[in-house]
Short mmCIF file of C-alpha atoms in Angstrom, two decimals:
data_model
loop_
_atom_site.label_atom_id
_atom_site.label_comp_id
_atom_site.label_asym_id
_atom_site.label_seq_id
_atom_site.Cartn_x
_atom_site.Cartn_y
_atom_site.Cartn_z
CA UNK A 144 -42.28 -65.56 -63.68
CA UNK A 145 -42.32 -65.99 -59.93
CA UNK A 146 -39.01 -66.48 -58.19
CA UNK A 147 -38.34 -69.72 -56.37
CA UNK A 148 -35.42 -70.49 -54.05
CA UNK A 149 -33.64 -72.06 -57.04
CA UNK A 150 -34.39 -69.36 -59.62
CA UNK A 151 -33.58 -65.68 -59.91
CA UNK A 152 -34.75 -63.73 -62.94
CA UNK A 153 -32.39 -61.57 -64.96
CA UNK A 154 -34.00 -58.40 -63.64
CA UNK A 155 -33.68 -59.60 -60.05
CA UNK A 156 -29.99 -60.40 -60.59
CA UNK A 157 -29.53 -56.93 -62.08
CA UNK A 158 -31.08 -55.32 -59.00
CA UNK A 159 -29.05 -57.50 -56.68
CA UNK A 160 -25.77 -56.69 -58.45
CA UNK A 161 -26.44 -52.96 -58.14
CA UNK A 162 -27.31 -53.28 -54.45
CA UNK A 163 -24.23 -55.34 -53.62
CA UNK A 164 -21.84 -52.93 -55.34
CA UNK A 165 -23.43 -49.84 -53.79
CA UNK A 166 -23.46 -51.37 -50.32
CA UNK A 167 -19.93 -52.76 -50.23
CA UNK A 168 -17.98 -50.31 -52.43
CA UNK A 169 -14.90 -49.02 -50.61
CA UNK A 170 -12.57 -46.08 -51.23
CA UNK A 171 -13.85 -45.16 -54.68
CA UNK A 172 -16.83 -43.62 -56.40
CA UNK A 173 -19.10 -45.92 -58.32
CA UNK A 174 -18.79 -46.55 -62.04
CA UNK A 175 -22.10 -44.78 -62.61
CA UNK A 176 -20.85 -41.73 -60.71
CA UNK A 177 -17.74 -41.69 -62.90
CA UNK A 178 -19.75 -41.97 -66.12
CA UNK A 179 -22.11 -39.25 -64.92
CA UNK A 180 -19.14 -36.91 -64.50
CA UNK A 181 -18.03 -37.71 -68.07
CA UNK A 182 -21.47 -36.88 -69.41
CA UNK A 183 -21.70 -33.66 -67.44
CA UNK A 184 -18.41 -32.51 -68.95
CA UNK A 185 -19.20 -33.64 -72.49
CA UNK A 186 -21.43 -30.77 -73.56
CA UNK A 187 -24.12 -33.24 -74.66
CA UNK A 188 -27.72 -32.04 -74.80
CA UNK A 189 -29.36 -35.40 -75.60
CA UNK A 190 -28.20 -38.62 -73.88
CA UNK A 191 -29.42 -42.22 -74.28
CA UNK A 192 -28.79 -44.84 -71.58
CA UNK A 193 -29.03 -48.21 -73.35
CA UNK A 194 -29.79 -50.99 -70.86
CA UNK A 195 -30.68 -48.42 -68.21
CA UNK A 196 -32.13 -50.84 -65.67
CA UNK A 197 -33.90 -49.13 -62.82
CA UNK A 198 -31.87 -45.94 -63.21
CA UNK A 199 -28.46 -46.24 -61.55
CA UNK A 200 -26.98 -43.71 -63.98
CA UNK A 201 -29.99 -41.43 -63.62
CA UNK A 202 -29.50 -41.50 -59.84
CA UNK A 203 -25.86 -40.42 -60.28
CA UNK A 204 -26.87 -37.32 -62.26
CA UNK A 205 -28.24 -34.04 -60.89
CA UNK A 206 -32.02 -33.85 -60.71
CA UNK A 207 -33.05 -32.71 -63.21
CA UNK A 208 -30.02 -33.39 -65.42
CA UNK A 209 -28.70 -30.53 -67.57
CA UNK A 210 -29.57 -32.46 -70.75
CA UNK A 211 -32.43 -34.57 -72.06
CA UNK A 212 -31.78 -38.02 -70.63
CA UNK A 213 -33.65 -41.06 -71.98
CA UNK A 214 -33.55 -44.52 -70.38
CA UNK A 215 -34.05 -47.62 -72.53
CA UNK A 216 -34.21 -51.25 -71.48
CA UNK A 217 -35.66 -54.45 -72.90
CA UNK A 218 -36.98 -55.44 -69.44
CA UNK A 219 -40.41 -53.99 -68.73
CA UNK A 220 -39.89 -54.76 -65.04
CA UNK A 221 -36.70 -52.71 -64.83
CA UNK A 222 -37.58 -49.83 -67.11
CA UNK A 223 -40.87 -49.25 -65.29
CA UNK A 224 -38.82 -48.16 -62.27
CA UNK A 225 -36.68 -45.72 -64.29
CA UNK A 226 -37.56 -42.01 -64.20
CA UNK A 227 -39.25 -40.64 -67.32
CA UNK A 228 -38.51 -40.26 -70.15
CA UNK A 229 -38.01 -43.99 -70.59
CA UNK A 230 -39.07 -46.71 -72.97
CA UNK A 231 -38.92 -50.44 -73.41
CA UNK A 232 -36.96 -51.40 -76.50
CA UNK A 233 -34.21 -53.69 -77.77
CA UNK A 234 -30.61 -52.45 -78.02
CA UNK A 235 -30.41 -54.25 -81.37
CA UNK A 236 -33.28 -52.20 -82.82
CA UNK A 237 -33.21 -48.72 -81.30
CA UNK A 238 -36.46 -46.87 -82.08
CA UNK A 239 -34.82 -43.54 -82.94
CA UNK A 240 -33.84 -41.72 -86.09
CA UNK A 241 -30.24 -41.42 -87.18
CA UNK A 242 -28.28 -38.79 -85.26
CA UNK A 243 -30.83 -38.29 -82.47
CA UNK A 244 -28.39 -38.22 -79.53
CA UNK A 245 -25.15 -36.47 -78.60
CA UNK A 246 -24.08 -39.28 -76.25
CA UNK A 247 -24.99 -42.94 -75.73
CA UNK A 248 -24.09 -45.12 -72.76
CA UNK A 249 -24.14 -48.89 -72.28
CA UNK A 250 -22.93 -50.00 -68.84
CA UNK A 251 -22.09 -53.74 -68.79
CA UNK A 252 -24.80 -54.38 -71.39
CA UNK A 253 -22.83 -55.59 -74.41
CA UNK A 254 -21.39 -58.69 -72.65
CA UNK A 255 -24.97 -59.88 -72.15
CA UNK A 256 -25.88 -59.75 -75.84
CA UNK A 257 -25.52 -62.46 -78.47
CA UNK A 258 -24.67 -59.80 -81.07
CA UNK A 259 -22.81 -56.90 -79.42
CA UNK A 260 -21.53 -55.65 -82.78
CA UNK A 261 -25.08 -55.03 -83.94
CA UNK A 262 -25.80 -53.08 -80.75
CA UNK A 263 -22.66 -51.01 -81.35
CA UNK A 264 -23.80 -50.26 -84.90
CA UNK A 265 -27.21 -49.19 -83.63
CA UNK A 266 -25.60 -46.95 -80.99
CA UNK A 267 -23.41 -45.37 -83.67
CA UNK A 268 -26.42 -44.85 -85.93
CA UNK A 269 -28.41 -42.88 -83.37
CA UNK A 270 -25.43 -40.69 -82.46
CA UNK A 271 -24.99 -37.33 -84.15
CA UNK A 272 -21.62 -36.65 -85.85
CA UNK A 273 -19.07 -36.14 -83.08
CA UNK A 274 -21.37 -37.90 -80.60
CA UNK A 275 -19.83 -39.69 -77.63
CA UNK A 276 -20.15 -43.42 -76.92
CA UNK A 277 -19.35 -44.82 -73.47
CA UNK A 278 -19.43 -48.59 -72.97
CA UNK A 279 -18.09 -50.83 -70.23
CA UNK A 280 -17.06 -54.46 -69.98
CA UNK A 281 -15.66 -56.79 -67.34
CA UNK A 282 -12.33 -58.61 -67.61
CA UNK A 283 -12.12 -62.38 -67.91
CA UNK A 284 -10.10 -62.36 -64.67
CA UNK A 285 -12.55 -60.27 -62.67
CA UNK A 286 -13.08 -61.14 -58.98
CA UNK A 287 -10.06 -63.50 -58.72
CA UNK A 288 -10.62 -63.99 -54.97
CA UNK A 289 -13.65 -66.10 -55.86
CA UNK A 290 -11.67 -68.47 -58.10
CA UNK A 291 -11.85 -71.38 -55.59
CA UNK A 292 -15.62 -71.49 -56.09
CA UNK A 293 -16.41 -69.49 -59.26
CA UNK A 294 -14.88 -68.07 -62.42
CA UNK A 295 -16.54 -65.64 -64.83
CA UNK A 296 -18.02 -67.29 -67.90
CA UNK A 297 -16.66 -66.07 -71.25
CA UNK A 298 -18.87 -63.35 -72.73
CA UNK A 299 -19.44 -61.97 -76.21
CA UNK A 300 -17.76 -58.68 -75.24
CA UNK A 301 -14.93 -58.97 -72.70
CA UNK A 302 -12.88 -55.98 -71.57
CA UNK A 303 -9.79 -57.50 -73.16
CA UNK A 304 -11.29 -57.16 -76.65
CA UNK A 305 -13.70 -54.25 -76.16
CA UNK A 306 -11.37 -51.42 -77.31
CA UNK A 307 -10.57 -53.15 -80.60
CA UNK A 308 -14.21 -53.99 -81.31
CA UNK A 309 -15.37 -50.46 -80.62
CA UNK A 310 -12.47 -49.12 -82.66
CA UNK A 311 -13.57 -51.11 -85.71
CA UNK A 312 -16.71 -48.96 -85.90
CA UNK A 313 -15.67 -45.70 -84.29
CA UNK A 314 -11.98 -45.34 -85.14
CA UNK A 315 -9.83 -43.97 -82.33
CA UNK A 316 -10.92 -44.88 -78.80
CA UNK A 317 -9.92 -43.93 -75.28
CA UNK A 318 -9.74 -46.64 -72.62
CA UNK A 319 -9.91 -46.30 -68.85
CA UNK A 320 -9.13 -49.52 -67.00
CA UNK A 321 -9.73 -50.48 -63.40
CA UNK A 322 -7.95 -53.22 -61.46
CA UNK A 323 -8.24 -52.80 -57.70
CA UNK A 324 -9.91 -54.24 -54.58
CA UNK A 325 -12.96 -52.01 -54.88
CA UNK A 326 -15.46 -53.87 -52.72
CA UNK A 327 -15.31 -55.95 -49.54
CA UNK A 328 -17.91 -58.64 -48.86
CA UNK A 329 -18.29 -58.72 -45.06
CA UNK A 330 -20.04 -62.05 -44.54
CA UNK A 331 -21.35 -65.20 -46.18
CA UNK A 332 -24.67 -63.59 -47.06
CA UNK A 333 -22.87 -60.88 -49.04
CA UNK A 334 -20.75 -63.49 -50.84
CA UNK A 335 -23.89 -65.47 -51.67
CA UNK A 336 -25.63 -62.38 -53.07
CA UNK A 337 -22.57 -61.43 -55.12
CA UNK A 338 -22.51 -64.91 -56.70
CA UNK A 339 -26.26 -64.93 -57.36
CA UNK A 340 -25.92 -61.56 -59.10
CA UNK A 341 -23.42 -63.27 -61.41
CA UNK A 342 -25.89 -65.97 -62.41
CA UNK A 343 -24.74 -68.67 -59.97
CA UNK A 344 -27.88 -70.63 -58.97
CA UNK A 345 -28.95 -69.81 -55.43
CA UNK A 346 -28.27 -73.27 -53.87
CA UNK A 347 -24.74 -73.39 -55.33
CA UNK A 348 -24.07 -69.79 -54.32
CA UNK A 349 -25.21 -70.48 -50.77
CA UNK A 350 -22.97 -73.54 -50.49
CA UNK A 351 -19.97 -71.82 -52.11
CA UNK A 352 -20.20 -68.89 -49.69
CA UNK A 353 -19.59 -71.26 -46.77
CA UNK A 354 -16.20 -72.20 -48.24
CA UNK A 355 -14.76 -68.70 -48.32
CA UNK A 356 -13.34 -66.74 -45.40
CA UNK A 357 -14.87 -63.33 -44.77
CA UNK A 358 -14.51 -60.40 -44.82
CA UNK A 359 -13.42 -60.94 -48.43
CA UNK A 360 -11.92 -58.11 -50.53
CA UNK A 361 -12.89 -58.43 -54.20
CA UNK A 362 -10.66 -57.14 -57.00
CA UNK A 363 -12.74 -55.61 -59.77
CA UNK A 364 -11.25 -55.59 -63.27
CA UNK A 365 -12.74 -54.02 -66.35
CA UNK A 366 -12.67 -51.14 -68.81
CA UNK A 367 -14.58 -48.04 -69.80
CA UNK A 368 -14.26 -47.42 -73.53
CA UNK A 369 -14.99 -43.94 -74.92
CA UNK A 370 -15.26 -43.17 -78.62
CA UNK A 371 -16.55 -40.41 -80.91
CA UNK A 372 -18.73 -40.97 -83.97
#
């Protein structure tokens, strides 16, 4: 589908979100860099990135990585830009045998799904015994500085409930939370792009950006949940 001034596809929003965070991140390493360090210290030899997009996690790893790293995404547009090995597939129906991977990652994917529990069950299935799961989610109160013009919509997998939902399938979990002004949007164009990346239609995002004073620090709130099969 071609983009119009009023429409941005899901894959375009995904790209835009990644660009905005990379460009305006301040005083901290990115979430993908942090997850890459976890994987490098995990001892895993086979890793699956579920909802890999164009390869932000791949970019954060050494080239080549010290393990077999497979990217998977339902979007043909996004996964085509990911380094091989890669494949187009649905997180709800992973095309792998039981116990194929030592680690599985899903960065901000589960909140986008209608059935995140099914995706968690699939991730657990393809993990070997003792395999590591890393999933992230955003808080309901993320980006509070934008509250005059925008509030996050409720999702199927918010950070507030993510640890308990993962724990139902994996038992004990470890949670790392973030709550800090991690990015600064320097101008109205950056505010507009940030809102578009969060599914605000382009005309509304453009108008809303004019009502906020810049530069605008943005407090990011969310959680990284780690669990073992």
